[in-house]
Every structure is written in structure tokens, then in C-alpha cells.
Coordinates of C-alpha atoms and ligand atoms in Angstrom, one line a residue:
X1 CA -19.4 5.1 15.5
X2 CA -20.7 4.2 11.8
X3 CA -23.3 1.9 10.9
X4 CA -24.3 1.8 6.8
X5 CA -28.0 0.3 6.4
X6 CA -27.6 1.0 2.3
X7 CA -24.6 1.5 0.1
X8 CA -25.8 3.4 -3.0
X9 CA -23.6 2.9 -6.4
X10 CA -23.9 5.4 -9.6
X11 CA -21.5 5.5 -12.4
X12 CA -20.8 9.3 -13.8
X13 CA -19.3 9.5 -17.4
X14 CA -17.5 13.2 -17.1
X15 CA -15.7 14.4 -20.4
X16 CA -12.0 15.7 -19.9
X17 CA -11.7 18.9 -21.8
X18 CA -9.0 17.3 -23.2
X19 CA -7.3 13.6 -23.8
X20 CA -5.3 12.4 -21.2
X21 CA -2.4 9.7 -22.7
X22 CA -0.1 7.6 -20.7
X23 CA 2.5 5.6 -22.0
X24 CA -0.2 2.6 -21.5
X25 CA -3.4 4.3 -23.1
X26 CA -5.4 7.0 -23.2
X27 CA -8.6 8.5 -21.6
X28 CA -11.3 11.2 -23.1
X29 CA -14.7 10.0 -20.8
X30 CA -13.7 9.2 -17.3
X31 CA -16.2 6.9 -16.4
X32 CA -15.8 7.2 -12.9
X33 CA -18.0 5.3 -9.9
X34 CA -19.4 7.1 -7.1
X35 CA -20.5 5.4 -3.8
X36 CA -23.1 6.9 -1.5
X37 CA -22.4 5.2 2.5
X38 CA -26.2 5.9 4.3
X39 CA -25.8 5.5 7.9
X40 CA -28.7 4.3 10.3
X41 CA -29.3 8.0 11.4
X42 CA -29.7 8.9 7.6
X43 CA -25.9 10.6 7.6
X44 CA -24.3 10.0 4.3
X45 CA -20.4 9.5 3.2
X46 CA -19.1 10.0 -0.3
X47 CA -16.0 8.2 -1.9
X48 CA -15.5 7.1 -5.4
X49 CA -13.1 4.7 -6.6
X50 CA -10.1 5.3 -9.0
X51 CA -10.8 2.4 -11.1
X52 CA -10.3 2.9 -15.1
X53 CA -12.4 1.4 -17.8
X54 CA -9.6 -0.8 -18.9
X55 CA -7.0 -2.9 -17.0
X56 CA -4.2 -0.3 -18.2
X57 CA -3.1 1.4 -14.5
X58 CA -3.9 -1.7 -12.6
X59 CA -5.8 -5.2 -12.7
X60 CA -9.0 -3.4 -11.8
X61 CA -11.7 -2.1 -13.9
X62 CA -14.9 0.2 -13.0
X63 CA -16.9 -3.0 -13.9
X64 CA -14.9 -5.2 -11.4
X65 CA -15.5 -2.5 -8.8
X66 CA -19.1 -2.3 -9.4
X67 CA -19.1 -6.7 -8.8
X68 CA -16.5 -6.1 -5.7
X69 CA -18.5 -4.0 -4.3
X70 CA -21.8 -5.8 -4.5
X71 CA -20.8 -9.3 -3.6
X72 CA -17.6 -9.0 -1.6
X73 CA -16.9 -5.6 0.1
X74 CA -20.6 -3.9 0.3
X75 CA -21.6 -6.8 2.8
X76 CA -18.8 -6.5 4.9
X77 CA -19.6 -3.2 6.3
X78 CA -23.4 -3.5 6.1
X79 CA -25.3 -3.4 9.5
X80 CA -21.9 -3.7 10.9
X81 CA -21.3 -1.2 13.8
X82 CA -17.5 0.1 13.7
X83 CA -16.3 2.2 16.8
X84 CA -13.6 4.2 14.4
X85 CA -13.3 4.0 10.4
X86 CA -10.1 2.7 11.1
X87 CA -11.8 -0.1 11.2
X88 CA -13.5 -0.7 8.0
X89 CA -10.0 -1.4 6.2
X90 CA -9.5 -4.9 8.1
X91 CA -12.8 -5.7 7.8
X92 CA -12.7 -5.5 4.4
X93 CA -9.5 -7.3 4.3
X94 CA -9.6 -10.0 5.9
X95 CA -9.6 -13.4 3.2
X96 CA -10.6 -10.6 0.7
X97 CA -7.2 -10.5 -1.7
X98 CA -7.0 -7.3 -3.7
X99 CA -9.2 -5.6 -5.0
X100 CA -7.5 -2.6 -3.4
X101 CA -9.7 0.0 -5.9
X102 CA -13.2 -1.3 -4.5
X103 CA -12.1 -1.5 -0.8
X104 CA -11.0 1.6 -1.2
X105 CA -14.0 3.5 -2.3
X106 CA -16.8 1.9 0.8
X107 CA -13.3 2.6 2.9
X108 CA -12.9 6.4 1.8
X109 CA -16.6 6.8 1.9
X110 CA -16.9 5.6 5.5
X111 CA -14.0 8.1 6.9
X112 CA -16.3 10.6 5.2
X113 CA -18.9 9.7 6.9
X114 CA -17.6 9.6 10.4
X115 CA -16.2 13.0 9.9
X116 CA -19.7 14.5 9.1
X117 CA -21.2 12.2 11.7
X118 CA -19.3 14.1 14.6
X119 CA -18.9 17.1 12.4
X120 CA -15.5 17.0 12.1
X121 CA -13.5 18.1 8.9
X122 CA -11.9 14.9 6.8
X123 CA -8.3 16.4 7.5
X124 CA -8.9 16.8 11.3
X125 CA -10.1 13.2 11.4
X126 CA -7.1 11.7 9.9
X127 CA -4.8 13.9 11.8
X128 CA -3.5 16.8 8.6
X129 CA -1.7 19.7 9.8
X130 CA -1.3 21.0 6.8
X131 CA -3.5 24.1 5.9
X132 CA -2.5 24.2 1.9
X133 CA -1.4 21.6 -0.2
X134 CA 1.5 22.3 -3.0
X135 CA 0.1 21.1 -5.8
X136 CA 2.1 19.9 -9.0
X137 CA 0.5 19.1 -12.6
X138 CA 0.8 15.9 -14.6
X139 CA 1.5 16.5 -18.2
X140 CA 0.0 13.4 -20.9
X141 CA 2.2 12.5 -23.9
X142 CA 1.7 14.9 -26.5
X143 CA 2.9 14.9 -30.2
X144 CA 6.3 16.7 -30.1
X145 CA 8.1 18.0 -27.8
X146 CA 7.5 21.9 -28.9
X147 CA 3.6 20.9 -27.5
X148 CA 5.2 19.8 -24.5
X149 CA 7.1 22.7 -24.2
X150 CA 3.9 25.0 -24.7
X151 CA 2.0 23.0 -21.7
X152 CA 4.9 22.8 -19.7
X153 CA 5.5 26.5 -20.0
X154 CA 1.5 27.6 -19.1
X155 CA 1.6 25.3 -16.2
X156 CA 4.8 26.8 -14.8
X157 CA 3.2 30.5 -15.1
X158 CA 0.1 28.8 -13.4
X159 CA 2.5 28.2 -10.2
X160 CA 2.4 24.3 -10.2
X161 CA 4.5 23.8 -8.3
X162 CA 6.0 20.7 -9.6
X163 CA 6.0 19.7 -13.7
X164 CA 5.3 15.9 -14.3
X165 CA 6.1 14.8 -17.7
X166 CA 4.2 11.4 -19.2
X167 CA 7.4 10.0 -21.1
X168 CA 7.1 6.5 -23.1
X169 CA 10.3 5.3 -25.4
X170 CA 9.9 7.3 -28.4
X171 CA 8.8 10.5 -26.2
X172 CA 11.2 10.5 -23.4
X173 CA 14.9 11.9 -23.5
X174 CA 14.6 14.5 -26.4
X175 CA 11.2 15.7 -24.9
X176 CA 12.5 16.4 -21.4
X177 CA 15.3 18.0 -22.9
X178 CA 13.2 20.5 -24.7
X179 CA 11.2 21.2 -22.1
X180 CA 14.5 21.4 -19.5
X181 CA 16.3 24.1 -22.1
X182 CA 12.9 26.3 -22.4
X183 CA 12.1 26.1 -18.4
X184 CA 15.6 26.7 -17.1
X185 CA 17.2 24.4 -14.6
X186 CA 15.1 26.0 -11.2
X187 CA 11.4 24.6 -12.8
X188 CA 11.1 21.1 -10.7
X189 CA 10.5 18.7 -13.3
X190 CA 10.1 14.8 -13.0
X191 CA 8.6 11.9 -15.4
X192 CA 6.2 9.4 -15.2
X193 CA 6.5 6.1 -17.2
X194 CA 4.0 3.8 -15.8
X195 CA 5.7 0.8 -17.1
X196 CA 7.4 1.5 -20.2
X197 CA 10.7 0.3 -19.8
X198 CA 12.7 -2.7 -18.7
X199 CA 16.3 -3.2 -17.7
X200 CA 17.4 -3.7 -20.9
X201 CA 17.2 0.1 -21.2
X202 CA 19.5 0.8 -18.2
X203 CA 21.2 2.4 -20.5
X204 CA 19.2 4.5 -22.1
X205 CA 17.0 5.7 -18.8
X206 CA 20.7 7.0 -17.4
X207 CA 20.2 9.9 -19.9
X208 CA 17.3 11.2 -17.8
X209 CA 20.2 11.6 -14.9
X210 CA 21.2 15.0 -17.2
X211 CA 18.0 16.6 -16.5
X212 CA 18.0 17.5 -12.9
X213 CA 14.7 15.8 -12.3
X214 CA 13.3 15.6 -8.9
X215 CA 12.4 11.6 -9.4
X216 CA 11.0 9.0 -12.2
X217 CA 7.9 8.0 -11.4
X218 CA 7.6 3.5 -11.7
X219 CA 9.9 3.1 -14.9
X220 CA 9.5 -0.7 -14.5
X221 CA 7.0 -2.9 -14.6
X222 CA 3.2 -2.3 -12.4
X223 CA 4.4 -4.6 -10.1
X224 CA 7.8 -4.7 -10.1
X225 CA 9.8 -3.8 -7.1
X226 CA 13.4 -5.9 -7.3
X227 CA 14.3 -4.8 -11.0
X228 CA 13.4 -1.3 -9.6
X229 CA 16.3 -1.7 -6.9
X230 CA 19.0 -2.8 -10.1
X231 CA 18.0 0.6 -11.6
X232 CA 17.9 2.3 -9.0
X233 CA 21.6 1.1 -7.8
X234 CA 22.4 2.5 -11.8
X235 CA 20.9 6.0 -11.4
X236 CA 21.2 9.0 -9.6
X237 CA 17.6 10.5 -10.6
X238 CA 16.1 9.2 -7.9
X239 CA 12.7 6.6 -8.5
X240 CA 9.4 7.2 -6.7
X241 CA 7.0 4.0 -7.3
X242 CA 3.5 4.3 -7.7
X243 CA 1.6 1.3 -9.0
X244 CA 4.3 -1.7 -7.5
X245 CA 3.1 0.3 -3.6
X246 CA -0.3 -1.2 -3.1
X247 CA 0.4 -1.8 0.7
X248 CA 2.4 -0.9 3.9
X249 CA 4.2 -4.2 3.3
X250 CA 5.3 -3.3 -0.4
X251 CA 6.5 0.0 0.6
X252 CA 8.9 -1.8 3.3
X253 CA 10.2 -3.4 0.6
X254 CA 10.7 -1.0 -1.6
X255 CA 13.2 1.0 1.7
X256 CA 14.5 -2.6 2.2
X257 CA 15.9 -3.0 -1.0
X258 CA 16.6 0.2 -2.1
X259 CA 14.5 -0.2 -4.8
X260 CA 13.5 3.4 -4.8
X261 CA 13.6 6.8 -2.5
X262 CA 10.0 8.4 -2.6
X263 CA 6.6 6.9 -2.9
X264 CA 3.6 8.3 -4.8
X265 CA 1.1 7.5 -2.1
X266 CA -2.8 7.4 -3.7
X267 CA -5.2 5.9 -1.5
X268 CA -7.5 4.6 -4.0
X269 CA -5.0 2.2 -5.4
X270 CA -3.8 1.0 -1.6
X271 CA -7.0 -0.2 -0.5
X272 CA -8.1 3.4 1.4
X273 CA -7.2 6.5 3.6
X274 CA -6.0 3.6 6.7
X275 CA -3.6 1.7 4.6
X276 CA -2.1 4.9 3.0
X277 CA -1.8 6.9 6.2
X278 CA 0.0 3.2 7.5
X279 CA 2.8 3.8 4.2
X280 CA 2.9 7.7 5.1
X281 CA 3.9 6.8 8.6
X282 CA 6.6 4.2 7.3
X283 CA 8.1 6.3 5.0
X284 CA 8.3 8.7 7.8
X285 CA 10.2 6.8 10.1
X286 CA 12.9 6.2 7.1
X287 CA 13.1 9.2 6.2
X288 CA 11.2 8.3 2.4
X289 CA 9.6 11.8 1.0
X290 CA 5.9 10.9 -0.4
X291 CA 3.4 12.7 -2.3
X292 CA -0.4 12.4 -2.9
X293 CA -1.4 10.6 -6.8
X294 CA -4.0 11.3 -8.6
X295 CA -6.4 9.8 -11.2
X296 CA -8.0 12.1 -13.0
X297 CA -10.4 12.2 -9.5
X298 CA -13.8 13.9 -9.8
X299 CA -14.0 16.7 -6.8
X300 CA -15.4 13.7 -4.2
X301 CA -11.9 11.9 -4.8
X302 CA -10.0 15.0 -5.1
X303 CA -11.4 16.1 -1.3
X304 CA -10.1 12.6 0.1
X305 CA -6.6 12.7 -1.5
X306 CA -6.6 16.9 -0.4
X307 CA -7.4 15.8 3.4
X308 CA -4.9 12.9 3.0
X309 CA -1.7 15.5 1.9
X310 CA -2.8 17.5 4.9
X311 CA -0.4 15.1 6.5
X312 CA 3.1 15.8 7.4
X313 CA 5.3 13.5 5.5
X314 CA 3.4 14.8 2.3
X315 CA 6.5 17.2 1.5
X316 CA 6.8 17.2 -1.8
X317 CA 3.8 18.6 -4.2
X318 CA 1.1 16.5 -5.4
X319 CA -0.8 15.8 -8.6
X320 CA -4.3 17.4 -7.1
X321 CA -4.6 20.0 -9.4
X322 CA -7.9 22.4 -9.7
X323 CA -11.5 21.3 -11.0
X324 CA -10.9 23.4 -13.9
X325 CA -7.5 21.4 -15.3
X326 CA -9.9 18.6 -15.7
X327 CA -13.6 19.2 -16.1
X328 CA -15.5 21.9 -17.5
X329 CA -17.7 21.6 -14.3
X330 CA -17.4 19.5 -11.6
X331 CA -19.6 17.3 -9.6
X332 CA -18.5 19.4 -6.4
X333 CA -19.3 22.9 -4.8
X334 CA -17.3 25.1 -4.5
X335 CA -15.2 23.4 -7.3
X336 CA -11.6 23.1 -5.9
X337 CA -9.0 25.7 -7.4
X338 CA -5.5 26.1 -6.9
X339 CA -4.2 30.0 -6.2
X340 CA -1.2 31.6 -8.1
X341 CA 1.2 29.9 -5.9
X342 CA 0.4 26.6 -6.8
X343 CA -1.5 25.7 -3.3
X344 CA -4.9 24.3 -3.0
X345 CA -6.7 24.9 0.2
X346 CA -7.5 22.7 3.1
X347 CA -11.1 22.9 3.9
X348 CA -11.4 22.6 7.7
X349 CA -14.7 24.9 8.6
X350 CA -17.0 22.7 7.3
X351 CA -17.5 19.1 8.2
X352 CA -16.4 15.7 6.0
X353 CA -14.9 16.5 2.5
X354 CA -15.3 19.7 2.6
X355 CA -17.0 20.6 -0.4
X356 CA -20.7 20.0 -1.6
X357 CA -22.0 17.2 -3.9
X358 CA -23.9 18.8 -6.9
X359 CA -26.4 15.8 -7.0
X360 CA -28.7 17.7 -9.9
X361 CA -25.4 17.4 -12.4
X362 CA -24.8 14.3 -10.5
X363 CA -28.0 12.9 -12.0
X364 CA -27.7 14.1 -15.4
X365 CA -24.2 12.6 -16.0
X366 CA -25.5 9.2 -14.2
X367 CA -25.3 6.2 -16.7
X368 CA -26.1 3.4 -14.1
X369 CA -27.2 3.1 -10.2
X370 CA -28.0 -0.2 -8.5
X371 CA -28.8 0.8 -4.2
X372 CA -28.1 -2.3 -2.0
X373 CA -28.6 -2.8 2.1
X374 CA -30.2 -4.4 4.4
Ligands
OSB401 O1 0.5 7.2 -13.0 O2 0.0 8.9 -11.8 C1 -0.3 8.1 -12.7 C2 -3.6 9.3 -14.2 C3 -4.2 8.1 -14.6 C4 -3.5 6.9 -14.3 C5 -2.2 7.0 -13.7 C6 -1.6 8.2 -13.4 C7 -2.3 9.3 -13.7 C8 -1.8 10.7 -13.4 C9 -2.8 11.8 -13.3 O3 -0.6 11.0 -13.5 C10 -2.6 12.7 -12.2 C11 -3.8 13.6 -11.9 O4 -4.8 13.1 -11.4 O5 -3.7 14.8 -12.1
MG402 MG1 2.2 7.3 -11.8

């Protein structure tokens, strides 16, 4: 049973040690926002929310968040008693449209803080099996594709398991080429265009088909999922969608129509851990492979997606890669690491997330805070 009396919100500015670019922008700071769940007995659940600072990945932005969170969502769960966190997710829902990235963080939070509260780990709670994840990396655009090829290459003899390539027009076919000739055909490779193409480039995406590449990650538009079925019907790589998923109901469609055969499940853009464990369990009954997203997560969102794969339709390898891929120190202790053969452990022996919050660098990297309750 959870009951938050104060929902504490801080936004953290953590420099990547290097630029991240997507076809629709790029990232140096990840400003990221951090909420603190305090329960009546003084427990306390962590989440943070995947929200960028620009409206590139989705319709939400960290300021939005921070205003969904204090007018809307915040006083839905506080002073509210709910038996399970199962719970919180309809709560939050209901006559609340959207907004998937700010229900998402008080949602994660408060399955955090029912796993501490009965000192449970976050995987148990939600069910994982899983005792290792297979992790994959996602590769930004870079300048040409011999810098590709360098990346590519290091992460391979790193052990990722799985190679994602950022590809936009002007850096797709030629650049997956290069890096398919210099890795051999066993290195699983795949792409990740977050938007940058439309059907008039049927034509031009059935190159991509020569590559051997386990999936292309939402070629189409963000919330697109019938165009996605036309070039899916025109392909044989098969598509994964990411950003068109942002509920159970969208990933029905998605099997319904065909419009693609694996989903890129990441709980912060489906409105929290309940709604993505409701589009695992679909995809299991149909047979649909998925794999945990990520978003350049600080270790607190990085715990929640790690518990999350812990599941057993998460069969393919996810983009949860070590601390050290992203930040030259992390807000988390230990800081999560991936060994040679491209696994990141479950955390099971200690109870919530997992990991601990290093609230001193916390504090230093804190731009903003605002603490609401009752
Ligand atoms: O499309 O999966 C994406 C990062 C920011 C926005 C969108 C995406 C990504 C990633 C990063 O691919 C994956 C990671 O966190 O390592
Ligand atoms: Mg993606």
C-alpha cells in the first residue's frame, strides 16, 4: 500500500561526454527531471521522466513535465491510498489525455516506492525473470561513414550485443554499408530513423533490405502507424516502431495491420512500467519480439527500464548501455556497467531500483526544485 504526502521535483543538467544526434536534433546537456515520491512513513521512490528539452522525440518537453506534474498528475496521487502501484497508471489516466512523459515519471516513481516499502527488488515486483539483460548500443549520426565504422567497430569489441545505427537521408544506405563490409555479416546491426522518411522513399528504404539488419527502428512519421503497414507490406527488413507505440491500444494496431513485427517498448514514453508491461504481454500473445528503449536515462531511469527487460518477452537486446557510455559520473551507486559479454546485471539483493541515489552530486548538478504535498 502507497500513500505520497510530498512529491519533490529537481531538474539535473548532466553533460554527455559526447553529442548525441538524431536525425531530428541533437543533444550535449541532458537536462533531465528527477522526481522524489515521500510516502506517509517517510519511504521514498525515485523516477525521472524521459522528457527532452525540445519537442523533437515527442510533443513533450521537460518544461511541460515540470507543469503536468504540478497541476494535473502530482494531485492525483497525493494523499491517495493505492492498494498496488498498478494502480497509479489509471488514476492518472483517467480524463488526463497524454502527457504519457509526466505520468510516467510519479508512475515509475511509485513502483519504486512499493518495492522498497515491502523491500522487494523493482524486477521481483513487476514479475522479471531475467537475471541479465543483453544490452545493445545506439550509435548518433556521425560525419562519414569511416567514423561510423570506428564506433561501430569499438562497440562490437565492447560485446554490445546489438549495433543501432542513427541513419537520416544523406547518412543512411552508404553508411550502413560501410559499417556492414567492415563488421562482417554475423555483427547484428539495425537503424533508427525517428521520422526521417516518407513513402515517397519506398524506394529508396528497400536498399536497407541488402544489409541483413535485424529491424528499422520508426522510418515514418512519430505517429504514424498505417503508412508503416504500406512499407512494411514493401520490405523484408522487418520495422520495430518506437514513438507511433504510446499505448496497449497502438500496439494492437500496429499486429492488426501489420504495420510492423517488433516493438521498442520504453516506459517513459507509454505513460509508465503498468502500461508497458500491458504492450509486453500483448506482444507476447502474438508472438511480436520487443526490446527495452532508452533516452539517454540518468542511472534512476536506467534501473526502471533494467527491472522492466527482466521480463520474458524482452528477447531481443536493449539500448540500456553502461553509466560510462553516457556520463562521466552518474547520479547512481554503484554506476551500472555492462560485462564483456554485452549483459548488464539484474539487481535483485537489494530492495527498489537497485542502485543508490548520489544525492551530494545530485545537488550540485541541481538547476531548479519546487517540493509540493499536502
Ligand atoms: O529513438 O530510441 C530513440 C535517444 C533519444 C531519443 C530517441 C532515441 C534515443 C536513443 C538512445 O536511441 C538510446 C539510449 O538511451 O542509449
Ligand atoms: Mg527510436
Amino acid at each position: 500500500m502507497i500513500r505520497v504526502e510530498k512529491i519533490h521535483l529537481c531538474e539535473i543538467q548532466l553533460p554527455l561526454k559526447e553529442p548525441f544526434r538524431i536525425s531530428s536534433g541533437e543533444v550535449s546537456m541532458r537536462r533531465v527531471l528527477i522526481v522524489k515520491l515521500i510516502d506517509g512513513d517517510g519511504t521514498v521512490g525515485w523516477g525521472e521522466s524521459v522528457a527532452g528539452e525540445q519537442p523533437y522525440y515527442s510533443p513533450e518537453t521537460i518544461e511541460g513535465v515540470w507543469i503536468a506534474i504540478r497541476n494535473f498528475i502530482g494531485p492525483r496521487v497525493l494523499g491517495r491510498t493505492f492498494e498496488h502501484p498498478r494502480d497509479v497508471f489509471p488514476a492518472l489516466s483517467e480524463d488526463i489525455r497524454g502527457n504519457n512523459m509526466a505520468k510516467a515519471a510519479i508512475e515509475m516513481a511509485s513502483w519504486e516506492l512499493a518495492a522498497s516499502k515491502q523491500s522487494a527488488s523493482l524486477a521481483d515486483l513487476l514479475g522479471g525473470s531475467r537475471s541479465r539483460i543483453a544490452t545493445g548500443i545506439s550509435i548518433g549520426i556521425q560525419q562519414s561513414p569511416a567514423m561510423l565504422v570506428e564506433k561501430a567497430r569499438a562497440s562490437a569489441a565492447a560485446g554490445y550485443q546489438k549495433i543501432k545505427i542513427k541513419i537520416k537521408p544523406g547518412a543512411d544506405v552508404d553508411y550502413v554499408r560501410s559499417v556492414r563490409d567492415a563488421l562482417g555479416p554475423d555483427v547484428p546491426l539495425m537503424v533508427d530513423a525517428n521520422n526521417a522518411y516518407s513513402l515517397d522513399d519506398i524506394e529508396h528504404l528497400q536498399q536497407l533490405d541488402d544489409f541483413d539488419l535485424m529491424m528499422i527502428e520508426q522510418p515514418l512519421q512519430w505517429d504514424d502507424i498505417v503508412r508503416h503497414a504500406t512499407l512494411q507490406a514493401a520490405m523484408r527488413t522487418p520495422i520495430c516502431l518506437d514513438e507511433s507505440i504510446t499505448g496497449p491500444d497502438r500496439a494492437e494496431d500496429m499486429i492488426s495491420l501489420g504495420a510492423g513485427r517488433i516493438i521498442n517498448i520504453k516506459p517513459g514514453r507509454v505513460g509508465g512500467l503498468t502500461p508497458a508491461m500491458a504492450i509486453h504481454d500483448i506482444c507476447e500473445r502474438h508472438g511480436i519480439p520487443v526490446w527495452c528503449g532508452g533516452m539517454l536515462e540518468s542511472g534512476i531511469g536506467r534501473a526502471h527500464n533494467v527491472a522492466l527487460a527482466s521480463l520474458s518477452n524482452f528477447s531481443l537486446p536493449g539500448d540500456v548501455s553502461p553509466s560510462s557510455r553516457y556520463w562521466e559520473r552518474d547520479i547512481v551507486a554503484p554506476e551500472w556497467t555492462m560485462d564483456s559479454d554485452g549483459f548488464v546485471t539484474v539487481p535483485r539483493n537489494k530492495s527498489g531500483m537497485g542502485v543508490d541515489i548520489d544525492r551530494d552530486w545530485i545537488d550540485e548538478l541541481t538547476v531548479r526544485s519546487e517540493t509540493f504535498g499536502l
